[in-house]
CSV table of C-alpha atoms and ligand atoms in Angstrom, one decimal:
chain,number,residue,atom,x,y,z
A,16,MET,CA,6.2,-12.3,21.6
A,17,LYS,CA,5.2,-9.7,19.2
A,18,THR,CA,5.7,-9.8,15.3
A,19,VAL,CA,7.1,-7.1,13.4
A,20,LEU,CA,7.1,-7.0,9.4
A,21,VAL,CA,9.8,-4.8,8.0
A,22,THR,CA,9.9,-3.9,4.2
A,23,GLY,CA,13.0,-2.8,3.1
A,24,GLY,CA,14.7,-4.9,6.1
A,25,ALA,CA,17.7,-5.8,4.4
A,26,GLY,CA,18.6,-2.3,3.7
A,27,PHE,CA,20.7,0.1,5.7
A,28,ILE,CA,18.5,1.3,8.2
A,29,GLY,CA,16.1,-1.8,8.0
A,30,SER,CA,18.8,-4.3,8.8
A,31,HIS,CA,19.8,-2.4,12.0
A,32,LEU,CA,16.1,-2.1,12.7
A,33,CYS,CA,15.6,-5.8,12.4
A,34,GLY,CA,18.9,-6.7,14.5
A,35,PHE,CA,17.5,-4.2,17.0
A,36,LEU,CA,14.1,-5.4,17.2
A,37,LEU,CA,15.3,-9.0,17.6
A,38,GLU,CA,17.4,-8.2,20.5
A,39,LYS,CA,14.3,-6.6,22.1
A,40,GLY,CA,12.7,-10.0,21.7
A,41,PHE,CA,10.4,-9.4,18.8
A,42,LYS,CA,9.8,-11.8,16.0
A,43,VAL,CA,11.0,-10.3,12.6
A,44,ILE,CA,9.7,-10.7,8.8
A,45,CYS,CA,11.7,-9.1,6.5
A,46,VAL,CA,10.1,-8.3,3.2
A,47,ASP,CA,12.9,-7.3,0.7
A,48,ASN,CA,13.8,-7.8,-2.9
A,49,PHE,CA,17.5,-6.7,-2.5
A,50,LEU,CA,16.9,-3.9,-5.2
A,51,THR,CA,19.5,-1.7,-3.6
A,52,SER,CA,21.0,-4.0,-0.9
A,53,THR,CA,22.5,-7.7,-0.8
A,54,ALA,CA,21.9,-10.5,1.5
A,55,ASP,CA,25.3,-9.6,3.1
A,56,SER,CA,23.5,-7.1,5.2
A,57,ILE,CA,21.3,-9.6,7.0
A,58,ALA,CA,24.2,-12.5,7.3
A,59,ALA,CA,24.6,-11.7,11.0
A,60,ILE,CA,20.7,-12.2,11.8
A,61,ARG,CA,19.7,-14.7,9.0
A,62,ASP,CA,19.8,-18.0,11.4
A,63,ASN,CA,18.2,-16.4,14.3
A,64,PRO,CA,15.1,-18.5,15.1
A,65,GLY,CA,13.0,-15.0,15.2
A,66,PHE,CA,14.0,-13.9,12.0
A,67,LYS,CA,12.0,-14.6,8.4
A,68,LEU,CA,13.0,-13.3,5.0
A,69,ILE,CA,10.5,-12.9,2.3
A,70,ASP,CA,12.3,-12.3,-0.8
A,71,HIS,CA,9.3,-10.0,-2.6
A,72,ASP,CA,8.9,-6.8,-4.5
A,73,VAL,CA,6.5,-5.1,-2.0
A,74,SER,CA,4.8,-3.0,-5.0
A,75,ALA,CA,3.1,-6.3,-5.9
A,76,PRO,CA,0.6,-7.7,-3.6
A,77,LEU,CA,1.7,-10.0,-0.7
A,78,GLU,CA,-0.1,-12.2,1.6
A,79,VAL,CA,1.5,-13.1,4.8
A,80,ASP,CA,0.4,-15.9,7.2
A,81,GLY,CA,0.1,-15.4,10.9
A,82,GLU,CA,-0.5,-12.6,13.3
A,83,ILE,CA,1.5,-9.4,12.9
A,84,ASP,CA,1.6,-6.6,15.5
A,85,TYR,CA,3.6,-3.8,13.6
A,86,VAL,CA,4.3,-3.1,9.8
A,87,LEU,CA,7.3,-1.0,9.3
A,88,HIS,CA,7.3,0.2,5.6
A,89,PHE,CA,11.1,1.0,5.1
A,90,ALA,CA,11.3,-0.4,1.4
A,91,SER,CA,12.6,2.3,-1.1
A,92,PRO,CA,15.8,3.5,-2.9
A,93,ALA,CA,16.9,6.1,-0.6
A,94,SER,CA,20.2,7.4,-2.2
A,95,PRO,CA,19.9,10.3,-4.9
A,96,VAL,CA,22.2,8.1,-7.2
A,97,ASP,CA,19.9,5.1,-6.6
A,98,TYR,CA,16.4,6.7,-7.3
A,99,SER,CA,17.7,8.5,-10.4
A,100,LYS,CA,18.7,5.1,-11.7
A,101,LEU,CA,15.5,3.5,-10.4
A,102,PRO,CA,12.8,6.4,-11.0
A,103,ILE,CA,9.8,4.0,-11.8
A,104,GLN,CA,10.6,1.7,-9.1
A,105,THR,CA,11.0,4.4,-6.5
A,106,LEU,CA,7.7,5.8,-7.7
A,107,LYS,CA,6.0,2.3,-7.4
A,108,VAL,CA,7.3,1.4,-4.0
A,109,GLY,CA,6.1,4.8,-2.4
A,110,ALA,CA,2.7,4.5,-4.0
A,111,LEU,CA,1.8,0.7,-4.8
A,112,GLY,CA,4.3,-0.6,-2.0
A,113,THR,CA,3.0,1.7,0.5
A,114,HIS,CA,-0.9,0.9,-0.4
A,115,ASN,CA,0.3,-3.0,-0.2
A,116,ALA,CA,2.0,-2.4,3.2
A,117,LEU,CA,-0.9,-0.6,4.6
A,118,GLY,CA,-3.1,-3.4,3.4
A,119,ILE,CA,-1.2,-6.0,5.3
A,120,ALA,CA,-1.4,-3.7,8.2
A,121,ARG,CA,-5.2,-3.2,7.9
A,122,SER,CA,-6.0,-6.9,7.5
A,123,LYS,CA,-3.9,-7.8,10.8
A,124,SER,CA,-5.2,-4.8,12.7
A,125,ALA,CA,-1.4,-4.1,13.1
A,126,VAL,CA,0.3,-0.5,13.8
A,127,PHE,CA,1.6,0.9,10.5
A,128,MET,CA,4.8,3.2,10.2
A,129,LEU,CA,6.0,4.9,7.2
A,130,ALA,CA,9.6,5.7,6.6
A,131,SER,CA,9.0,9.3,5.3
A,132,THR,CA,12.0,11.7,4.6
A,133,SER,CA,13.1,15.2,5.1
A,134,GLU,CA,12.7,15.2,1.2
A,135,VAL,CA,9.2,15.9,1.7
A,136,TYR,CA,10.5,19.6,2.6
A,137,GLY,CA,12.4,19.6,-0.9
A,138,ASP,CA,14.9,22.5,-0.9
A,139,PRO,CA,13.4,24.2,2.3
A,140,GLU,CA,12.6,27.9,2.2
A,141,VAL,CA,12.0,27.5,6.2
A,142,SER,CA,15.0,26.4,8.4
A,143,PRO,CA,15.2,24.6,10.5
A,144,GLN,CA,12.2,22.4,9.3
A,145,PRO,CA,9.2,22.0,11.6
A,146,GLU,CA,6.6,19.2,10.6
A,147,SER,CA,4.3,22.1,10.0
A,148,TYR,CA,6.2,23.4,7.0
A,149,TRP,CA,4.4,22.2,3.8
A,150,GLY,CA,7.8,22.1,1.8
A,151,ASN,CA,9.2,23.4,-1.7
A,152,VAL,CA,9.3,20.4,-4.2
A,153,ASN,CA,10.0,20.4,-7.9
A,154,CYS,CA,7.8,17.4,-9.0
A,155,VAL,CA,9.3,17.0,-12.4
A,156,GLY,CA,12.8,17.6,-11.2
A,157,PRO,CA,15.4,14.7,-11.0
A,158,ARG,CA,14.5,14.1,-7.0
A,159,GLY,CA,10.9,14.4,-7.8
A,160,VAL,CA,10.4,10.8,-8.2
A,161,TYR,CA,11.6,10.1,-4.6
A,162,ASP,CA,10.1,13.3,-3.0
A,163,GLU,CA,6.6,12.9,-4.6
A,164,ALA,CA,6.6,9.2,-3.9
A,165,LYS,CA,7.1,10.1,-0.3
A,166,ARG,CA,4.4,12.8,0.0
A,167,PHE,CA,1.9,10.5,-1.6
A,168,ALA,CA,2.9,7.7,0.9
A,169,GLU,CA,2.3,9.8,3.8
A,170,ALA,CA,-1.1,11.2,2.3
A,171,LEU,CA,-2.2,7.5,1.7
A,172,THR,CA,-1.0,6.8,5.3
A,173,MET,CA,-3.0,9.7,6.7
A,174,ALA,CA,-6.0,8.6,4.5
A,175,TYR,CA,-6.1,5.1,6.1
A,176,HIS,CA,-5.6,6.4,9.6
A,177,LYS,CA,-8.6,8.6,9.1
A,178,ALA,CA,-10.9,6.3,6.8
A,179,HIS,CA,-10.1,3.0,8.5
A,180,ARG,CA,-8.9,4.3,11.8
A,181,LEU,CA,-5.7,2.3,11.4
A,182,ASN,CA,-3.0,3.3,14.0
A,183,THR,CA,-0.3,4.8,11.8
A,184,LYS,CA,3.0,6.6,12.3
A,185,ILE,CA,5.1,8.9,10.1
A,186,ALA,CA,8.8,9.1,10.6
A,187,ARG,CA,10.2,11.9,8.6
A,188,ILE,CA,14.1,10.7,8.6
A,189,PHE,CA,16.8,13.1,8.2
A,190,ASN,CA,20.2,12.1,6.8
A,191,THR,CA,21.5,9.0,8.6
A,192,TYR,CA,24.6,7.4,8.3
A,193,GLY,CA,26.7,4.5,10.0
A,194,PRO,CA,28.2,1.1,9.5
A,195,GLY,CA,26.4,-1.0,7.1
A,196,MET,CA,26.0,1.5,4.4
A,197,ARG,CA,27.3,0.0,0.8
A,198,LYS,CA,30.4,1.4,-0.4
A,199,LYS,CA,29.2,2.3,-3.7
A,200,ASP,CA,25.7,3.9,-2.2
A,201,GLY,CA,26.8,7.2,-3.8
A,202,ARG,CA,25.6,9.5,-0.6
A,203,ALA,CA,28.1,11.8,0.8
A,204,VAL,CA,28.9,9.9,4.1
A,205,PRO,CA,30.2,6.6,2.2
A,206,ASN,CA,31.5,8.4,-0.6
A,207,PHE,CA,33.9,10.6,1.4
A,208,ILE,CA,35.0,7.9,3.7
A,209,MET,CA,35.8,5.4,0.7
A,210,GLN,CA,37.6,8.5,-1.0
A,211,ALA,CA,39.7,9.1,2.0
A,212,ILE,CA,40.7,5.9,3.2
A,213,SER,CA,41.7,5.2,-0.6
A,214,GLY,CA,43.8,8.2,-1.1
A,215,ARG,CA,41.5,9.6,-3.6
A,216,PRO,CA,40.1,13.2,-3.8
A,217,LEU,CA,37.0,13.7,-1.9
A,218,THR,CA,34.3,14.9,-4.7
A,219,VAL,CA,32.5,17.7,-3.3
A,220,TYR,CA,29.3,18.9,-5.3
A,221,GLY,CA,29.0,22.7,-5.6
A,222,ASP,CA,31.2,24.8,-3.5
A,223,GLY,CA,30.1,22.8,-0.6
A,224,SER,CA,28.2,25.4,1.4
A,225,GLN,CA,25.0,23.6,1.2
A,226,THR,CA,23.9,22.1,4.5
A,227,ARG,CA,22.7,18.6,6.0
A,228,SER,CA,22.4,17.3,9.4
A,229,PHE,CA,23.6,13.8,10.0
A,230,CYS,CA,22.2,11.3,12.7
A,231,TYR,CA,24.0,8.3,13.7
A,232,ILE,CA,22.4,5.0,13.0
A,233,THR,CA,21.9,3.8,16.8
A,234,ASP,CA,20.2,7.1,17.5
A,235,MET,CA,18.0,6.7,14.5
A,236,VAL,CA,16.8,3.4,15.3
A,237,GLU,CA,16.1,4.4,19.0
A,238,GLY,CA,13.9,7.1,17.7
A,239,ILE,CA,12.1,4.9,15.5
A,240,TYR,CA,11.5,2.3,18.1
A,241,ARG,CA,10.1,5.2,20.4
A,242,LEU,CA,7.7,6.4,17.7
A,243,MET,CA,6.7,2.6,16.8
A,244,LEU,CA,5.5,2.3,20.4
A,245,SER,CA,4.1,5.9,21.1
A,246,ASP,CA,0.5,7.0,20.4
A,247,VAL,CA,1.6,9.9,18.0
A,248,ASN,CA,-0.1,9.8,14.7
A,249,GLY,CA,1.0,12.6,12.7
A,250,PRO,CA,4.4,12.9,11.3
A,251,VAL,CA,7.6,13.2,13.4
A,252,ASN,CA,10.9,14.6,12.4
A,253,LEU,CA,14.0,12.0,13.5
A,254,GLY,CA,17.2,13.4,12.8
A,255,ASN,CA,20.3,15.2,14.5
A,256,PRO,CA,19.4,18.9,14.6
A,257,GLU,CA,23.1,19.9,14.4
A,258,GLU,CA,23.9,21.3,10.9
A,259,HIS,CA,27.0,21.0,8.9
A,260,ALA,CA,28.2,22.5,5.4
A,261,ILE,CA,29.2,19.9,2.9
A,262,LEU,CA,32.8,21.2,2.9
A,263,GLU,CA,33.2,21.0,6.5
A,264,LEU,CA,32.1,17.4,6.6
A,265,ALA,CA,34.6,16.3,3.9
A,266,LYS,CA,37.3,18.0,5.7
A,267,LYS,CA,36.1,16.4,9.0
A,268,ILE,CA,36.4,13.0,7.3
A,269,ILE,CA,40.1,13.8,5.9
A,270,GLY,CA,40.9,14.8,9.5
A,271,LEU,CA,39.3,11.9,11.3
A,272,SER,CA,40.7,9.2,9.0
A,273,ALA,CA,44.2,10.9,8.9
A,274,SER,CA,43.9,11.0,5.0
A,275,LYS,CA,46.3,12.7,2.7
A,276,SER,CA,43.3,13.2,0.1
A,277,GLY,CA,42.6,16.7,-1.5
A,278,ILE,CA,39.1,18.0,-2.5
A,279,GLU,CA,38.0,17.9,-5.8
A,280,PHE,CA,34.8,20.4,-6.5
A,281,ARG,CA,32.2,19.0,-8.8
A,282,GLU,CA,29.1,20.2,-10.7
A,283,LEU,CA,26.2,20.6,-8.1
A,284,PRO,CA,23.3,18.4,-8.9
A,285,VAL,CA,20.1,19.9,-10.1
A,286,ASP,CA,17.6,20.6,-7.1
A,287,ASP,CA,20.1,19.8,-4.4
A,288,PRO,CA,18.6,21.4,-1.3
A,289,LYS,CA,20.5,24.3,0.0
A,290,VAL,CA,19.9,23.8,3.8
A,291,ARG,CA,18.6,21.0,5.8
A,292,GLN,CA,18.2,20.9,9.5
A,293,PRO,CA,15.4,19.1,11.6
A,294,ASP,CA,13.3,21.0,14.3
A,295,ILE,CA,12.9,18.0,16.8
A,296,SER,CA,10.8,19.6,19.2
A,297,LYS,CA,7.9,17.1,18.4
A,298,ALA,CA,10.2,14.2,19.2
A,299,LYS,CA,11.7,15.6,22.2
A,300,SER,CA,8.5,16.3,23.9
A,301,LEU,CA,6.4,13.4,22.6
A,302,LEU,CA,9.0,10.6,22.5
A,303,ARG,CA,11.4,11.9,25.0
A,304,TRP,CA,14.2,11.5,22.3
A,305,GLU,CA,17.1,13.1,21.0
A,306,PRO,CA,20.4,11.9,19.5
A,307,LYS,CA,23.1,11.0,21.6
A,308,VAL,CA,26.2,10.2,19.3
A,309,SER,CA,28.4,13.3,18.2
A,310,MET,CA,29.4,13.7,14.8
A,311,ASP,CA,32.9,12.9,15.5
A,312,ASP,CA,32.2,9.6,17.5
A,313,GLY,CA,29.7,8.5,14.7
A,314,LEU,CA,32.3,9.0,12.0
A,315,LYS,CA,35.2,7.5,13.9
A,316,LYS,CA,33.2,4.1,14.1
A,317,THR,CA,31.8,4.4,10.6
A,318,ILE,CA,35.6,4.9,9.2
A,319,GLU,CA,36.6,1.9,11.2
A,320,TRP,CA,33.9,-0.2,9.7
A,321,PHE,CA,34.4,0.9,6.1
A,322,ARG,CA,38.3,0.3,6.7
A,323,ARG,CA,37.2,-3.5,7.9
B,420,NAD,P1,18.4,1.4,1.3
B,420,NAD,O1,18.7,1.5,-0.1
B,420,NAD,O2,19.9,1.2,2.1
B,420,NAD,O3,17.4,0.3,1.9
B,420,NAD,C1,16.1,0.1,0.9
B,420,NAD,C2,16.0,-1.4,1.3
B,420,NAD,O4,14.5,-1.4,0.6
B,420,NAD,C3,16.7,-2.1,0.4
B,420,NAD,O5,17.1,-3.5,1.0
B,420,NAD,C4,16.1,-2.3,-0.9
B,420,NAD,O6,16.6,-3.7,-1.6
B,420,NAD,C5,14.6,-2.6,-0.2
B,420,NAD,N1,13.6,-2.3,-1.5
B,420,NAD,C6,13.6,-1.3,-2.4
B,420,NAD,N2,12.5,-1.5,-3.2
B,420,NAD,C7,11.6,-2.5,-2.7
B,420,NAD,C8,10.7,-3.1,-3.2
B,420,NAD,N3,9.9,-2.7,-4.1
B,420,NAD,N4,10.4,-4.3,-2.4
B,420,NAD,C9,11.0,-4.8,-1.5
B,420,NAD,N5,12.2,-4.1,-1.0
B,420,NAD,C10,12.6,-3.2,-1.7
B,420,NAD,O7,18.1,2.7,1.9
B,420,NAD,P2,18.1,3.3,3.5
B,420,NAD,O8,18.8,4.3,3.7
B,420,NAD,O9,18.1,2.0,4.5
B,420,NAD,O10,16.6,3.9,3.8
B,420,NAD,C11,15.5,3.0,4.2
B,420,NAD,C12,14.2,4.0,4.2
B,420,NAD,O11,14.5,5.1,5.1
B,420,NAD,C13,13.8,4.4,2.8
B,420,NAD,O12,12.4,4.3,2.6
B,420,NAD,C14,14.2,5.8,2.8
B,420,NAD,O13,13.5,6.6,1.9
B,420,NAD,C15,14.0,6.3,4.4
B,420,NAD,N6,15.0,7.3,4.6
B,420,NAD,C16,16.4,7.0,4.6
B,420,NAD,C17,17.3,8.2,4.9
B,420,NAD,C18,18.8,7.9,5.2
B,420,NAD,O14,19.4,8.8,5.5
B,420,NAD,N7,19.2,6.6,5.3
B,420,NAD,C19,16.9,9.5,5.1
B,420,NAD,C20,15.6,9.6,4.8
B,420,NAD,C21,14.5,8.6,4.8
B,421,UDP,N1,27.5,15.4,-2.1
B,421,UDP,C1,28.7,15.6,-2.2
B,421,UDP,N2,29.5,14.7,-2.7
B,421,UDP,C2,29.3,13.4,-2.9
B,421,UDP,C3,28.1,13.0,-2.7
B,421,UDP,C4,27.2,14.0,-2.0
B,421,UDP,O1,29.1,16.9,-2.1
B,421,UDP,O2,30.0,12.6,-3.2
B,421,UDP,C5,26.5,16.5,-1.4
B,421,UDP,C6,25.3,16.5,-2.1
B,421,UDP,O3,25.4,17.3,-3.4
B,421,UDP,C7,24.3,16.9,-1.0
B,421,UDP,C8,25.0,16.4,0.0
B,421,UDP,O4,26.4,16.0,-0.1
B,421,UDP,O5,24.5,18.2,-1.3
B,421,UDP,C9,24.4,15.1,0.8
B,421,UDP,O6,24.0,14.1,-0.5
B,421,UDP,P1,23.7,12.9,0.0
B,421,UDP,O7,23.5,12.2,-1.4
B,421,UDP,O8,24.3,12.2,1.1
B,421,UDP,O9,22.0,13.1,0.5
B,421,UDP,P2,20.8,14.0,0.3
B,421,UDP,O10,20.7,14.8,1.5
B,421,UDP,O11,21.3,15.0,-1.0
B,421,UDP,O12,19.8,13.2,-0.1
C-alpha cells in the first residue's frame, strides 16, 4: 500500500483528492492548518483507517515518520479574496511551504507534485495559453502575492528536479469548481450560486466580458492523478478548454437554478485577467486526459450541493 502526503488536503481540491486516493487504496496523510478551510471538509474521510491528519502550518518545518511515496503540495490560499486578505501567508506557503514539502519528498525519495496555477500566465497576451508561454504578471499588484509565490514555487521545484534529481511534477491548474467549495470563498462560481439560490443579485465585476474556463472537480482530480503517475516532469496545464465570458456564466447559473435574481455590475478588481483558456494539448497527448463533464452538468450538480 503506497502512501501519499497531501498538503492542503482539507481544502476544496485537496479534500476531493484525499477521498479519491483513499478509494484507489492509497494511505493518505493530510497536512493542513485550516487557514482557508474547516474540518467539515474532511468529515467523510476522517475515520477512514487509511487517513491521518497532521494539523500543521507547512510553512514551518515538519518531520513525518514512515515511508512516503508521493508528496502533493496543494496548501495555499487560492481564491483572490483569500490571498488578498492573507498576502504574507500566501507568499510564505508558496516559498517556505514548497521548500519544506520538497524537503520531505527528498528525504523520503518520494515523487513530488506542485499545485501551480494558470495565474503564472498573469493577464495573458497569448490565448489559449500553452505551457511554453512565459506570462504577463504584475509582481507588485494585488494578485502578485499569489502569482509570484507560485512562479517561485515552480522555479524551486525545477531546481530540486535538476540539482537533486527529484521526480517532480507541476500541475498548472485552471479554474476548478464543484461541490465542497466554501459558500463565502469569494470566487465566481460559489458567489453566483449562493446569490442565485437566495434571490440576491449576482455581482458581475466589470462588464463581465472577461473570460475563464471552468473545470469540474472530478475531471480535475483524474488529471492530477494521471500526472502523479506519469513520467512527465515539466509543467502541464490541467483545465477545461471551453471558454466562457463571466456575464454568460452568471446568466447560465440564473437559468439552471431557476432563479429570479438579476445582475448587478460592480467595479472590476485591479489586474483581473481579461482572458483565460488552457491549451491542453500536452495533457491530451502525454496523460491521455481531457475533461468529460459538461458545464451544464457540472453546474447542476454544484447548485444541488449548495442547495443542500
Ligand atoms: P482552498 O483554499 O480550498 O484549499 C487550500 C488548503 O490549503 C486549505 O485547506 C488551507 O487551510 C490549506 N493551507 C493554506 N495554507 C496552509 C499552510 N501554510 N499550511 C497548511 N495548510 C495550508 O483552495 P483550493 O481551491 O482547494 O486550491 C488548492 C490548491 O490548488 C492551491 O495550491 C491552489 O493554488 C491550486 N489551484 C486551485 C485552483 C482552483 O480553481 N481551485 C486553480 C489553480 C490552482
Ligand atoms: N467575478 C465576478 N463576480 C464575483 C466573483 C468573481 O464577476 O462575485 C469575476 C472575477 O472578477 C473574475 C472571474 O469572475 O473575472 C473569475 O473570478 P474568480 O475569483 O472565480 O477566479 P480568478 O479566475 O479571477 O482567479
